[in-house]
Short mmCIF file of C-alpha atoms in Angstrom, two decimals:
data_model
loop_
_atom_site.label_atom_id
_atom_site.label_comp_id
_atom_site.label_asym_id
_atom_site.label_seq_id
_atom_site.Cartn_x
_atom_site.Cartn_y
_atom_site.Cartn_z
CA ASP A 1155 89.17 105.91 93.37
CA THR A 1156 91.27 108.52 91.57
CA GLY A 1157 94.52 108.00 93.44
CA VAL A 1158 97.76 106.44 92.23
CA SER A 1159 97.26 102.75 91.49
CA GLN A 1160 100.02 100.12 91.51
CA ASN A 1161 99.91 96.50 90.39
CA PRO A 1162 100.61 93.89 91.47
CA ARG A 1163 100.57 94.71 95.16
CA HIS A 1164 102.81 91.79 95.99
CA LYS A 1165 105.10 89.71 93.80
CA ILE A 1166 107.10 86.69 94.89
CA THR A 1167 109.67 85.46 92.43
CA LYS A 1168 112.73 83.29 92.23
CA ARG A 1169 116.17 84.75 91.81
CA GLY A 1170 117.01 85.28 88.17
CA GLN A 1171 113.44 85.84 87.00
CA ASN A 1172 112.18 89.07 85.46
CA VAL A 1173 109.39 91.08 87.06
CA THR A 1174 107.35 94.06 85.91
CA PHE A 1175 105.36 96.54 87.98
CA ARG A 1176 102.75 98.91 86.66
CA CYS A 1177 101.78 102.34 87.93
CA ASP A 1178 98.72 104.35 86.93
CA PRO A 1179 99.13 107.95 88.13
CA ILE A 1180 96.46 110.49 88.89
CA SER A 1181 95.11 111.37 85.46
CA GLU A 1182 95.97 115.07 85.35
CA HIS A 1183 99.50 114.59 86.71
CA ASN A 1184 102.21 114.72 84.08
CA ARG A 1185 105.08 113.89 86.44
CA LEU A 1186 105.67 110.34 87.61
CA TYR A 1187 108.30 109.01 90.01
CA TRP A 1188 109.56 105.62 91.14
CA TYR A 1189 111.03 105.12 94.60
CA ARG A 1190 112.24 102.05 96.44
CA GLN A 1191 111.76 101.46 100.16
CA THR A 1192 113.41 98.77 102.23
CA LEU A 1193 112.52 97.85 105.80
CA GLY A 1194 113.53 100.53 108.28
CA GLN A 1195 114.50 103.02 105.60
CA GLY A 1196 112.88 105.94 103.91
CA PRO A 1197 112.00 105.86 100.22
CA GLU A 1198 114.97 106.18 97.84
CA PHE A 1199 114.57 107.91 94.50
CA LEU A 1200 114.94 105.72 91.41
CA THR A 1201 113.69 107.66 88.42
CA TYR A 1202 111.39 110.44 87.23
CA PHE A 1203 109.32 111.10 84.10
CA GLN A 1204 107.79 114.24 82.77
CA ASN A 1205 105.15 113.05 80.34
CA GLU A 1206 106.88 110.27 78.37
CA ALA A 1207 110.42 111.59 78.86
CA GLN A 1208 112.61 109.98 81.50
CA LEU A 1209 114.47 113.00 82.86
CA GLU A 1210 116.33 111.66 85.89
CA LYS A 1211 117.78 108.32 86.89
CA SER A 1212 119.41 107.50 90.18
CA ARG A 1213 122.71 105.65 90.36
CA LEU A 1214 120.66 103.06 92.30
CA LEU A 1215 119.01 102.17 89.00
CA SER A 1216 121.35 99.51 87.68
CA ASP A 1217 121.21 98.31 84.08
CA ARG A 1218 118.94 95.47 85.21
CA PHE A 1219 116.24 98.06 85.90
CA SER A 1220 114.29 99.79 83.17
CA ALA A 1221 111.33 102.11 83.39
CA GLU A 1222 109.04 103.34 80.66
CA ARG A 1223 106.12 105.66 80.30
CA PRO A 1224 105.29 105.20 76.63
CA LYS A 1225 102.27 107.46 76.24
CA GLY A 1226 102.81 109.75 79.16
CA SER A 1227 100.15 108.01 81.19
CA PHE A 1228 100.89 104.72 82.98
CA SER A 1229 104.43 103.58 83.68
CA THR A 1230 106.15 100.22 84.02
CA LEU A 1231 109.22 99.30 86.02
CA GLU A 1232 110.95 96.10 84.92
CA ILE A 1233 113.65 94.32 86.87
CA GLN A 1234 115.60 91.72 84.93
CA ARG A 1235 117.52 88.82 86.46
CA THR A 1236 116.25 89.61 89.95
CA GLU A 1237 118.56 89.29 92.93
CA GLN A 1238 117.66 88.86 96.60
CA GLY A 1239 118.86 92.41 97.20
CA ASP A 1240 116.06 93.65 94.97
CA SER A 1241 113.50 92.64 97.59
CA ALA A 1242 111.80 95.87 98.60
CA MET A 1243 108.65 97.93 98.29
CA TYR A 1244 108.54 99.78 94.97
CA LEU A 1245 106.62 103.01 95.26
CA CYS A 1246 105.15 105.08 92.48
CA ALA A 1247 104.16 108.71 92.90
CA SER A 1248 102.79 111.40 90.65
CA SER A 1249 102.57 115.17 90.79
CA LEU A 1250 101.41 118.22 88.94
CA ALA A 1251 103.78 120.21 86.77
CA ASP A 1252 104.63 122.74 89.43
CA ASN A 1253 107.78 123.33 91.33
CA THR A 1254 106.77 122.49 94.87
CA GLY A 1255 107.40 118.76 95.04
CA GLU A 1256 104.16 117.59 96.63
CA LEU A 1257 103.93 113.95 95.61
CA PHE A 1258 100.94 111.62 95.68
CA PHE A 1259 102.03 108.05 96.38
CA GLY A 1260 100.48 104.72 95.55
CA GLU A 1261 100.34 101.91 98.10
CA GLY A 1262 103.36 100.24 96.58
CA SER A 1263 104.31 96.91 95.04
CA ARG A 1264 106.17 94.60 97.38
CA LEU A 1265 108.79 92.38 95.72
CA THR A 1266 110.11 89.29 97.45
CA VAL A 1267 112.97 87.50 95.69
CA LEU A 1268 113.58 83.96 96.96
CA ALA B 10 124.43 116.26 98.04
CA GLN B 11 121.28 116.56 100.08
CA SER B 12 120.51 114.55 103.20
CA VAL B 13 117.97 114.28 105.98
CA ALA B 14 118.38 113.00 109.51
CA GLN B 15 115.61 111.90 111.81
CA PRO B 16 117.46 111.24 115.06
CA GLU B 17 114.67 109.31 116.78
CA ASP B 18 113.55 105.93 115.53
CA GLN B 19 110.53 106.07 117.85
CA VAL B 20 108.65 108.73 119.77
CA ASN B 21 106.11 107.85 122.45
CA VAL B 22 103.66 110.44 123.71
CA ALA B 23 100.53 110.33 125.84
CA GLU B 24 97.23 111.25 124.20
CA GLY B 25 96.48 114.92 124.69
CA ASN B 26 100.13 115.88 125.17
CA PRO B 27 102.08 117.93 122.64
CA LEU B 28 104.29 116.00 120.25
CA THR B 29 107.48 116.81 118.38
CA VAL B 30 109.16 114.71 115.70
CA LYS B 31 112.63 115.98 114.87
CA CYS B 32 114.25 116.49 111.47
CA THR B 33 117.50 118.10 110.39
CA TYR B 34 118.68 118.52 106.83
CA SER B 35 121.72 119.31 104.74
CA VAL B 36 121.60 120.96 101.32
CA SER B 37 123.90 123.07 99.18
CA GLY B 38 121.32 125.71 98.36
CA ASN B 39 117.86 126.58 99.57
CA PRO B 40 115.67 123.70 100.65
CA TYR B 41 112.15 122.65 99.96
CA LEU B 42 111.10 120.64 103.03
CA PHE B 43 108.28 118.17 103.47
CA TRP B 44 106.64 115.87 105.98
CA TYR B 45 104.86 112.71 104.90
CA VAL B 46 102.97 110.18 107.02
CA GLN B 47 102.62 106.44 106.41
CA TYR B 48 99.84 104.50 108.07
CA PRO B 49 100.02 100.68 108.13
CA ASN B 50 99.20 99.19 104.71
CA ARG B 51 98.66 102.65 103.27
CA GLY B 52 100.68 104.78 100.88
CA LEU B 53 102.69 107.79 101.97
CA GLN B 54 100.51 110.85 102.47
CA PHE B 55 101.62 114.46 102.22
CA LEU B 56 101.25 116.43 105.46
CA LEU B 57 102.88 119.80 104.88
CA LYS B 58 105.69 121.64 103.14
CA TYR B 59 107.98 124.63 103.50
CA ILE B 60 108.91 126.42 100.31
CA THR B 61 109.49 130.02 101.34
CA GLY B 62 108.00 132.68 103.56
CA ASP B 63 106.69 132.16 107.08
CA ASN B 64 108.89 129.79 109.05
CA LEU B 65 105.86 128.17 110.71
CA VAL B 66 103.82 126.12 108.27
CA LYS B 67 100.52 124.46 108.99
CA GLY B 68 99.36 121.24 107.42
CA SER B 69 96.81 118.48 107.56
CA TYR B 70 95.28 116.99 110.72
CA GLY B 71 96.42 119.86 112.95
CA PHE B 72 100.13 119.33 112.33
CA GLU B 73 102.59 122.17 111.93
CA ALA B 74 106.32 122.45 111.39
CA GLU B 75 108.89 125.13 112.04
CA PHE B 76 111.68 125.87 109.61
CA ASN B 77 114.87 127.00 111.36
CA LYS B 78 117.56 127.93 108.87
CA SER B 79 120.32 128.51 111.41
CA GLN B 80 119.80 125.07 112.96
CA THR B 81 118.92 123.44 109.61
CA SER B 82 115.90 121.88 111.24
CA PHE B 83 112.28 121.29 110.31
CA HIS B 84 110.61 119.71 113.34
CA LEU B 85 107.04 118.45 113.12
CA LYS B 86 104.72 119.44 115.95
CA LYS B 87 101.16 119.07 117.16
CA PRO B 88 99.73 120.72 120.27
CA SER B 89 97.59 117.76 121.36
CA ALA B 90 98.29 114.22 120.16
CA LEU B 91 95.56 111.74 119.18
CA VAL B 92 95.80 107.96 119.23
CA SER B 93 94.97 108.09 115.51
CA ASP B 94 98.20 110.05 114.92
CA SER B 95 100.17 106.85 115.55
CA ALA B 96 102.05 106.17 112.32
CA LEU B 97 105.42 106.41 110.60
CA TYR B 98 106.53 109.95 109.81
CA PHE B 99 109.08 110.87 107.13
CA CYS B 100 110.87 114.15 106.60
CA ALA B 101 112.08 114.91 103.07
CA VAL B 102 114.13 117.60 101.35
CA ARG B 103 114.65 118.84 97.83
CA ASP B 104 117.71 120.95 97.14
CA LEU B 105 116.99 123.83 94.79
CA TYR B 106 120.72 124.13 94.11
CA SER B 107 120.52 120.79 92.29
CA GLY B 108 119.11 122.69 89.40
CA ALA B 109 115.80 123.05 87.69
CA GLY B 110 115.98 119.52 86.37
CA SER B 111 116.24 117.76 89.70
CA TYR B 112 112.95 116.81 91.27
CA GLN B 113 114.10 114.03 93.50
CA LEU B 114 113.20 114.10 97.15
CA THR B 115 115.61 112.70 99.74
CA PHE B 116 113.78 111.10 102.67
CA GLY B 117 114.86 110.43 106.22
CA LYS B 118 114.65 106.95 107.71
CA GLY B 119 111.37 107.71 109.40
CA THR B 120 110.19 108.08 112.99
CA LYS B 121 107.54 105.81 114.44
CA LEU B 122 105.10 107.81 116.52
CA SER B 123 103.10 105.96 119.14
CA VAL B 124 100.37 107.86 120.96
CA ILE B 125 99.41 106.09 124.16
CA PRO B 126 95.79 106.33 125.34
#
């Protein structure tokens, strides 16, 4: 399968713990995006990378959230000191370096904070 | 700031009938507009997009959408609905006025489409 891959698919953690999600984009895509989706809502933009450079960050991305894409391939999203409000589906998407915005999404990583 | 509204949480349509899922948008400049579909336990899938040119755009699975600048709408349509079209549909917009560095899409809340056999 050559689509966008996300791991783990589901993470249950206790409040205050740190969690990390991994995203492997489609190999020829140099743009990578993180979105968050809560029940009954559409995806909300979190951050965007072009190669290894993080070019945009949403105000939703508090200082407890950090994302990296060290070699311009896979990316990680870490949430420190998790809160119950962090419970959501975290979506990763990738795209080609064109200007048309067609994104290819992974199946998401669901976070449940108890 | 850019925004998208999908006024219907749910749309029910009989199989074989035409369907419409509504979307309106607000941007400062010219919009790029998209429809995505989400099947249960599957990732979001791209359906179609409007960038420029013909106001009627055709996409995957027989879907089409009409861009109406005066009404700031981008409604999704299909002439004959299938039971397999039942899914969650999201409209999204990117505002070109945000500048060359902004690639974020703003999504609507989604509309659940149920096609009844």
